[in-house]
Short mmCIF file of C-alpha atoms in Angstrom, two decimals:
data_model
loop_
_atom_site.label_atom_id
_atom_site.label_comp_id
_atom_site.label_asym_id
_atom_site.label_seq_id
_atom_site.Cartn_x
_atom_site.Cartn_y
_atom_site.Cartn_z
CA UNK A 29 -72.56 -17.59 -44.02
CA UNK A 30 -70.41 -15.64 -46.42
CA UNK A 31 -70.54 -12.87 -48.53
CA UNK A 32 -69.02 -12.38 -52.01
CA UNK A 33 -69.17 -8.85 -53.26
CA UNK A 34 -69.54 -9.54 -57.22
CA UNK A 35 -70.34 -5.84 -58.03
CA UNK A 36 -69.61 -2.87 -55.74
CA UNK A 37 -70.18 0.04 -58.34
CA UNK A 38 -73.32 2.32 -59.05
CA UNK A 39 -74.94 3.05 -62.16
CA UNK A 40 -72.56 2.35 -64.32
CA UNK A 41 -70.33 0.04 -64.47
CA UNK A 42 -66.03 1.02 -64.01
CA UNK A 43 -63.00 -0.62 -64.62
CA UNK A 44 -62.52 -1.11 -60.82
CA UNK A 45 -66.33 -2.01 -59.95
CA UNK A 46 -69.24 -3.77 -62.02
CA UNK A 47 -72.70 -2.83 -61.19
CA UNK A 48 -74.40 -4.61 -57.99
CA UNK A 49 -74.11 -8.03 -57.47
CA UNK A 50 -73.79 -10.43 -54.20
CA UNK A 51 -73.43 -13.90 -53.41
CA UNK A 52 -74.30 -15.09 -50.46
CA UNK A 53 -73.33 -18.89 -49.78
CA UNK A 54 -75.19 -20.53 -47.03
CA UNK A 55 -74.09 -24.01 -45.88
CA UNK A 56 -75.02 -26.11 -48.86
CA UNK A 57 -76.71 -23.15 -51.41
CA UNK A 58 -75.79 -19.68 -52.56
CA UNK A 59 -78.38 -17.03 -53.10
CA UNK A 60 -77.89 -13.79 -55.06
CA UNK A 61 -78.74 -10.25 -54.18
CA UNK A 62 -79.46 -8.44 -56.96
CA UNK A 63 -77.99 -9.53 -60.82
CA UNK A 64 -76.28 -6.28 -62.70
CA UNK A 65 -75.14 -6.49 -66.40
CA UNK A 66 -72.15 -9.02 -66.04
CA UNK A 67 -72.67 -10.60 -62.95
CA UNK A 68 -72.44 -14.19 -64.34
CA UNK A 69 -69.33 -12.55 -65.67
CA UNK A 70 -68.00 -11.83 -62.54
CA UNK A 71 -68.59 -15.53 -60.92
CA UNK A 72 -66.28 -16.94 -63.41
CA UNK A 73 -63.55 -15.32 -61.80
CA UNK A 74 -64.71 -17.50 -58.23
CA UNK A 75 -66.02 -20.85 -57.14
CA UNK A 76 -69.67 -19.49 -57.29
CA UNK A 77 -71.27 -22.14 -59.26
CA UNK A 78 -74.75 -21.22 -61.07
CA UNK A 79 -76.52 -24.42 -60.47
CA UNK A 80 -75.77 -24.23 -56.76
CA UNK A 81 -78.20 -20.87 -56.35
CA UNK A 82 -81.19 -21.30 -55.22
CA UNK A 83 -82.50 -17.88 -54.90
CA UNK A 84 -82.17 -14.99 -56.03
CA UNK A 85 -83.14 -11.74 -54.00
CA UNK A 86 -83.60 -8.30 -55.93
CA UNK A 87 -83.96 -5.30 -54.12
CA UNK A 88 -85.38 -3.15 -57.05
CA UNK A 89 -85.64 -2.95 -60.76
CA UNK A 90 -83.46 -0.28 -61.83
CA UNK A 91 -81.22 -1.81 -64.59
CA UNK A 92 -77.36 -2.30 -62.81
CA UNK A 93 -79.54 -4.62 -60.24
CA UNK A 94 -81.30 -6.65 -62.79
CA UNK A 95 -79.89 -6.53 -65.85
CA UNK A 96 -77.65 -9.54 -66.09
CA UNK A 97 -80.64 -11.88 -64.74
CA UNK A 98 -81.42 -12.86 -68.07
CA UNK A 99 -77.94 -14.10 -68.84
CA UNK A 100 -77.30 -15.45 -65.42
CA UNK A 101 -80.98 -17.84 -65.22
CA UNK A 102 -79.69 -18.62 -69.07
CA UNK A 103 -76.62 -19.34 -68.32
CA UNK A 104 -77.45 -21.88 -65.34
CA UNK A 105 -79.44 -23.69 -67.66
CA UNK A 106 -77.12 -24.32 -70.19
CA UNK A 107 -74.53 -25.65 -67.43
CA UNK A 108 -76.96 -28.14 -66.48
CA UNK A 109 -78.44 -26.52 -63.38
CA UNK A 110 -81.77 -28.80 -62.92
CA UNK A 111 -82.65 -27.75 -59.48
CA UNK A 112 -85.58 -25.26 -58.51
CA UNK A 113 -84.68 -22.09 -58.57
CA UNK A 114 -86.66 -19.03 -56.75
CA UNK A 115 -86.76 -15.34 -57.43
CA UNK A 116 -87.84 -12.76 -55.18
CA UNK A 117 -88.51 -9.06 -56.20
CA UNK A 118 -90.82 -6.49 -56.33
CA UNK A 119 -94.16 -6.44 -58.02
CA UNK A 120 -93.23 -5.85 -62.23
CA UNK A 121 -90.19 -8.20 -62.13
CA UNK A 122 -92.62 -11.16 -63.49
CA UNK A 123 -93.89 -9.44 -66.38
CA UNK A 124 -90.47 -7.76 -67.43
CA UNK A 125 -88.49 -11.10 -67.22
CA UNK A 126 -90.88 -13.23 -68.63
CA UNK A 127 -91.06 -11.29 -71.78
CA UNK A 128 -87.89 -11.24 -71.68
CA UNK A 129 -87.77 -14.53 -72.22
CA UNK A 130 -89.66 -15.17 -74.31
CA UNK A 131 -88.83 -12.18 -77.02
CA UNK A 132 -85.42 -13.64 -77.01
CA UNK A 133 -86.55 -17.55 -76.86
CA UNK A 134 -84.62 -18.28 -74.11
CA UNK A 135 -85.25 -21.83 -72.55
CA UNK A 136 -84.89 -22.67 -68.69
CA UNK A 137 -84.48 -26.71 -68.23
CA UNK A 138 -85.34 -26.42 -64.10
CA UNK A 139 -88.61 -24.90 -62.51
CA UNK A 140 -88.26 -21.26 -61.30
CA UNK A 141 -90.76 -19.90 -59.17
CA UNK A 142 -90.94 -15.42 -59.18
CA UNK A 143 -92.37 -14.40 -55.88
CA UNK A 144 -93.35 -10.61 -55.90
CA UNK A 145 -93.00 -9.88 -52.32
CA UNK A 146 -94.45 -6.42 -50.74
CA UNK A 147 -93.37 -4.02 -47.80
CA UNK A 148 -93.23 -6.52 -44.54
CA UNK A 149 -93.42 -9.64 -46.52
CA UNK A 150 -91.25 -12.25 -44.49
CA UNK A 151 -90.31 -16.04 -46.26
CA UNK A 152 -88.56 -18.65 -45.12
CA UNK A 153 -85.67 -19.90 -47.86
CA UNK A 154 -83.20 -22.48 -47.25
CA UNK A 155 -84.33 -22.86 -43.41
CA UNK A 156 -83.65 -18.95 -42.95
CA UNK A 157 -86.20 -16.13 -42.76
CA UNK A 158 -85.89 -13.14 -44.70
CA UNK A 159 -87.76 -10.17 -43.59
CA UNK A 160 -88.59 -7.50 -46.49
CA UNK A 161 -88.93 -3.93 -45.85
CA UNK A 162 -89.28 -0.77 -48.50
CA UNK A 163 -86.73 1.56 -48.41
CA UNK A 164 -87.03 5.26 -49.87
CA UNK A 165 -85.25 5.66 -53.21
CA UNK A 166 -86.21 7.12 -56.03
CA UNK A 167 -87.58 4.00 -57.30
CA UNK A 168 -89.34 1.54 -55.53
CA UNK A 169 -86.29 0.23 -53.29
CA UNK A 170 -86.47 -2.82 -50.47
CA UNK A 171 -84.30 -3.87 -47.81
CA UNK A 172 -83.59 -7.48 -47.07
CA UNK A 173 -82.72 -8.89 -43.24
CA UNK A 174 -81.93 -12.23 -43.04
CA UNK A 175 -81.88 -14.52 -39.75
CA UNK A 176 -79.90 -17.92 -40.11
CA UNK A 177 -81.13 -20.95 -38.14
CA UNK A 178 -80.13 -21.21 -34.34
CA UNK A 179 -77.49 -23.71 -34.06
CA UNK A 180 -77.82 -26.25 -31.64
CA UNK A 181 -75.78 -25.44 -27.77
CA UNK A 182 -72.72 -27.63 -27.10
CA UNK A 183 -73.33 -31.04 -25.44
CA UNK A 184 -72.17 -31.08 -22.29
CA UNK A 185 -69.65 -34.08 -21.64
CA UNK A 186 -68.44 -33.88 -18.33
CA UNK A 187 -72.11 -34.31 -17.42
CA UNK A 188 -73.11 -37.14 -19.87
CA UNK A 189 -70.06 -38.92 -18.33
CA UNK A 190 -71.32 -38.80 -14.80
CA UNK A 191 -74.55 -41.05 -15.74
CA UNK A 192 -72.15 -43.61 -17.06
CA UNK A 193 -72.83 -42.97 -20.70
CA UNK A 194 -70.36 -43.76 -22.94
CA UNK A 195 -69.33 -41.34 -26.52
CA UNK A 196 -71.19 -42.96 -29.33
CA UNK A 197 -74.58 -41.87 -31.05
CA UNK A 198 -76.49 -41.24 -28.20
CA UNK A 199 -74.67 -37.95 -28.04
CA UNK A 200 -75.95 -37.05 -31.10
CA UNK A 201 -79.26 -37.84 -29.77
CA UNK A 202 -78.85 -36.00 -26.94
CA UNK A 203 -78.17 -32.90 -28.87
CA UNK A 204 -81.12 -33.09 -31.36
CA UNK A 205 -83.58 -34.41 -29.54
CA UNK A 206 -85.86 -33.64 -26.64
CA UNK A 207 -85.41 -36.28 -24.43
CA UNK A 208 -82.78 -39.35 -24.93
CA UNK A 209 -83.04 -42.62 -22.78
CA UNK A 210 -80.52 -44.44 -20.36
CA UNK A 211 -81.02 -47.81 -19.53
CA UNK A 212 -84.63 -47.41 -18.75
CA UNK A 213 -84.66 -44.14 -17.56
CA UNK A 214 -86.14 -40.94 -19.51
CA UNK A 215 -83.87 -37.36 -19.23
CA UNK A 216 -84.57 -34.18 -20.43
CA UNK A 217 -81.90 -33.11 -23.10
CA UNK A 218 -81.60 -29.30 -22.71
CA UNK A 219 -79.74 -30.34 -19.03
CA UNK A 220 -76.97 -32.09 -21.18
CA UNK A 221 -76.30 -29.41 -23.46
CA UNK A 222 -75.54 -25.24 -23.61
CA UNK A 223 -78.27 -22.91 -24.83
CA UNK A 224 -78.60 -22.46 -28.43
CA UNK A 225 -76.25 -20.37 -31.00
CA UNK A 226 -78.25 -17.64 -32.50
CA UNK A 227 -77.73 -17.53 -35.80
CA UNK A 228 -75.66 -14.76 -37.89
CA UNK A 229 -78.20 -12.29 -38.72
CA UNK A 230 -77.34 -9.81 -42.14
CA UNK A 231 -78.82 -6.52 -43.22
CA UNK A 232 -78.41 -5.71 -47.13
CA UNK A 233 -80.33 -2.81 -48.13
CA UNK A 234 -81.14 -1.41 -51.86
CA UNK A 235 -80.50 1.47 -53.12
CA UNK A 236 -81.90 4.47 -50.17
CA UNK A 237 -81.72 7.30 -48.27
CA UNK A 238 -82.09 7.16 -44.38
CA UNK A 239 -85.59 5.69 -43.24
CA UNK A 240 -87.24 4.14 -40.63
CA UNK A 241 -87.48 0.52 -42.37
CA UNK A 242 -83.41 0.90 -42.65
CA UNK A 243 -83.17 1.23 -38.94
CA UNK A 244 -86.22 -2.30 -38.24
CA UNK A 245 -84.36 -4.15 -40.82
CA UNK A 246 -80.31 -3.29 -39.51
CA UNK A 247 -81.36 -3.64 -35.86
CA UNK A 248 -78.70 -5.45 -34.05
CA UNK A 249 -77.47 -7.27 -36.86
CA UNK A 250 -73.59 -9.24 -37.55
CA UNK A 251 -73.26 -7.41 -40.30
CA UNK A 252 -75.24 -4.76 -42.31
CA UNK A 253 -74.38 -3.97 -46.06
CA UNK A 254 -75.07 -0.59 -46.96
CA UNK A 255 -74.86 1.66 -50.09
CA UNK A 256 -72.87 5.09 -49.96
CA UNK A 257 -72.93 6.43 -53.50
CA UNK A 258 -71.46 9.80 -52.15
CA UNK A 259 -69.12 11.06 -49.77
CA UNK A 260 -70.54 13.50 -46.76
CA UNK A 261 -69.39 16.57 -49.38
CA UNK A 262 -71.85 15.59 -52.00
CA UNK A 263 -75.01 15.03 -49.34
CA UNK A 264 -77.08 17.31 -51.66
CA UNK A 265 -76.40 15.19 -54.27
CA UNK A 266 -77.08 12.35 -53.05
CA UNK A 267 -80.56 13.07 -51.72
CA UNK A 268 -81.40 14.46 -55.47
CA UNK A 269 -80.52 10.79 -56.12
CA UNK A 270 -82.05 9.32 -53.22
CA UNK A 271 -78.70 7.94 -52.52
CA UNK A 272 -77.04 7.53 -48.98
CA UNK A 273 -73.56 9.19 -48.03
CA UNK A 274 -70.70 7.55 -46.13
CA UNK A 275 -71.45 9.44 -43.35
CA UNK A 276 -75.63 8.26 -43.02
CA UNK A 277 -74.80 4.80 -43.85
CA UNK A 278 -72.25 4.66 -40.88
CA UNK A 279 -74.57 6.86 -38.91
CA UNK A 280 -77.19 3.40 -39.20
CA UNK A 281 -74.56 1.37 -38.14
CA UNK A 282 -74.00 3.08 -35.21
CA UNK A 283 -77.48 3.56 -34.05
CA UNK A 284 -78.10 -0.09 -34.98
CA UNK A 285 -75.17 -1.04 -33.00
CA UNK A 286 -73.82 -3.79 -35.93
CA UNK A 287 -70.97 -5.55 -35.49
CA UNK A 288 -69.96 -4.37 -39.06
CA UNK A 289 -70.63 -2.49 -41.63
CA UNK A 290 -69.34 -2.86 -45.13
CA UNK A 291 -70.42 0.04 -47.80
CA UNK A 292 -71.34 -0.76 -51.65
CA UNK A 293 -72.73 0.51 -54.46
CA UNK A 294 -70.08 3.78 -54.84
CA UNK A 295 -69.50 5.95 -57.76
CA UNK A 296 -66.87 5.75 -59.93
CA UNK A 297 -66.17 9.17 -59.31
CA UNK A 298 -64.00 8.03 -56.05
CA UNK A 299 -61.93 5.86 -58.65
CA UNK A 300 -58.19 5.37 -56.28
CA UNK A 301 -59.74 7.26 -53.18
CA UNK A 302 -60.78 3.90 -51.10
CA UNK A 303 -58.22 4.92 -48.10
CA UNK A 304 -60.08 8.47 -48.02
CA UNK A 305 -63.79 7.01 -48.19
CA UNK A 306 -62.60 4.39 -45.47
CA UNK A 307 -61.28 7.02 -43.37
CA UNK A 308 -64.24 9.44 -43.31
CA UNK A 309 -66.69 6.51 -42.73
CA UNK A 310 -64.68 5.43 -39.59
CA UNK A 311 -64.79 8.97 -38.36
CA UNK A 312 -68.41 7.81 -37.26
CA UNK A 313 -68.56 4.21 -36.90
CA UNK A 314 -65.18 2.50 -36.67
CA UNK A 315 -66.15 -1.34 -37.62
CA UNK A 316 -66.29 -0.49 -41.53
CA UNK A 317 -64.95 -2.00 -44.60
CA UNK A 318 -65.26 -0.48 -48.21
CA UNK A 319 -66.13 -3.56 -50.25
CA UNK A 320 -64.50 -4.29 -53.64
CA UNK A 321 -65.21 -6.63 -56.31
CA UNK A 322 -64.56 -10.12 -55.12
CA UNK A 323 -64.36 -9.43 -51.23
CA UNK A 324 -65.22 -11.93 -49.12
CA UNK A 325 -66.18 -11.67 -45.21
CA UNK A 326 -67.65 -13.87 -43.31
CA UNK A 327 -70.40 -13.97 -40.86
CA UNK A 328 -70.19 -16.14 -37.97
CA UNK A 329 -68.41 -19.33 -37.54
#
């Protein structure tokens, strides 16, 4: 699982940071979270390819989440994306884009499906399940956790050995199935092989202040991707925002205990001061990383 920061500012968008924007590229698809002005923009400058998305997540519909949609679902058509294509968001995201599209005669050639999830909505997309929670923003705001697939133990060779089986596809077997057979005898396959891998698990929250759904949906997670619009000397302005600070989004981390935080979504008005926002985030929770556009970390194995 990796994530590809495509948009790190807020509101506007800077010459350092476009709006929000975030690929995440699962084994064989890439979702997005969230689609600011630009963001197909952005993707040229990677090996994101449009018809390889599959979904596309929005945590709310204020405009530098969901104004390059449009362009981007366009944009995948023209390149020949044919595959389905499904969009989650919340409740007025069908209406808007569909008359969208159709004001400006735009044409999809694949089938996409808008799902208009609710507060503790769970699906399950590309064999992982995404939990949705709301958040407290100014604006209807959700939070997204998402839970990849156990992976299956290691297969325990030694072991196989000693009943005289020799390497060749019934190891295979042996790790995806139940039971396997040995010249006439049945044996349970969990004795042959480790317990299974949990999968990475990945908190990426909208646009909030602190709440109790932040806390359920960052419990215990890899990695949880937070915004921090303001630095702990502008906390009054942030809440008049309903923004977070570096100091409450690393305060989550810490009572969450993730393995890593990495903070979004910052104003432009800490343009050449990412040392100094670093530094005062890691005064509370010392696993942190200030994303840019076009960083890339990734989760697991």
């Amino acid at each position: 699982m990796k994530l590809q920061f495509l948009g790190t500012g807020s509101g506007m968008p800077s010459k350092q940071r476009n709006v929000s924007g975030l690929a995440l590229t699962l084994s064989k698809q890439t979702w997005l979270i969230d689609c600011g002005e630009a963001t197909q923009h952005q993707m040229l400058h990677t090996k994101i390819k449009p018809r390889k998305v599959s979904a596309v997540w929005v945590t709310h519909l204020h405009g530098d989440h969901v104004f390059g949609l449009p362009g981007f679902l366009s944009t995948r058509s023209a390149l020949d994306g044919s595959s389905p294509l499904t969009l989650y968001g919340p409740k007025g995201i069908k209406k808007w884009l569909e008359l969208t599209m159709k004001v400006t005669g735009s044409y999809l050639g694949y089938d996409l499906t808008i799902v208009e999830y609710e507060d503790g909505d769970t699906f399950e997309q590309d064999g992982h399940l995404v939990t949705v929670k709301k958040l407290e923003h100014r604006f209807p705001s959700y939070g997204f956790r998402i839970e990849a697939p156990e992976r299956p133990g290691a297969l325990l060779v030694d072991k196989v050995k000693a009943l005289g089986i020799p390497s060749g596809p019934i190891y295979r077997t042996i790790k995806q199935e139940e039971t396997f057979e040995f010249e006439g005898k049945t044996y349970l396959s969990k004795e042959y092989v480790t317990e299974a891998v949990r999968g990475p698990i990945v908190a990426i929250l909208g646009d909030t202040v602190p709440c109790p759904n932040a806390v359920s949906l960052a419990e215990g997670v890899d990695v949880l991707v937070h915004e921090a619009t303001f630095m702990h000397g502008e906390a009054k302005l942030a809440r008049q925002y309903g923004h977070s600070t570096t100091v409450e989004a690393a305060t989550l981390a810490k009572t969450v205990q993730a393995d890593c935080l990495i903070v979004t979504h910052i104003s432009a008005r800490y343009q050449g001061r990412d040392d100094e926002f670093l530094d005062e985030v890691r005064t509370v929770f010392e696993h942190c990383l200030v994303a840019n556009d076009f960083f890339e970390y990734t989760v697991g194995d």
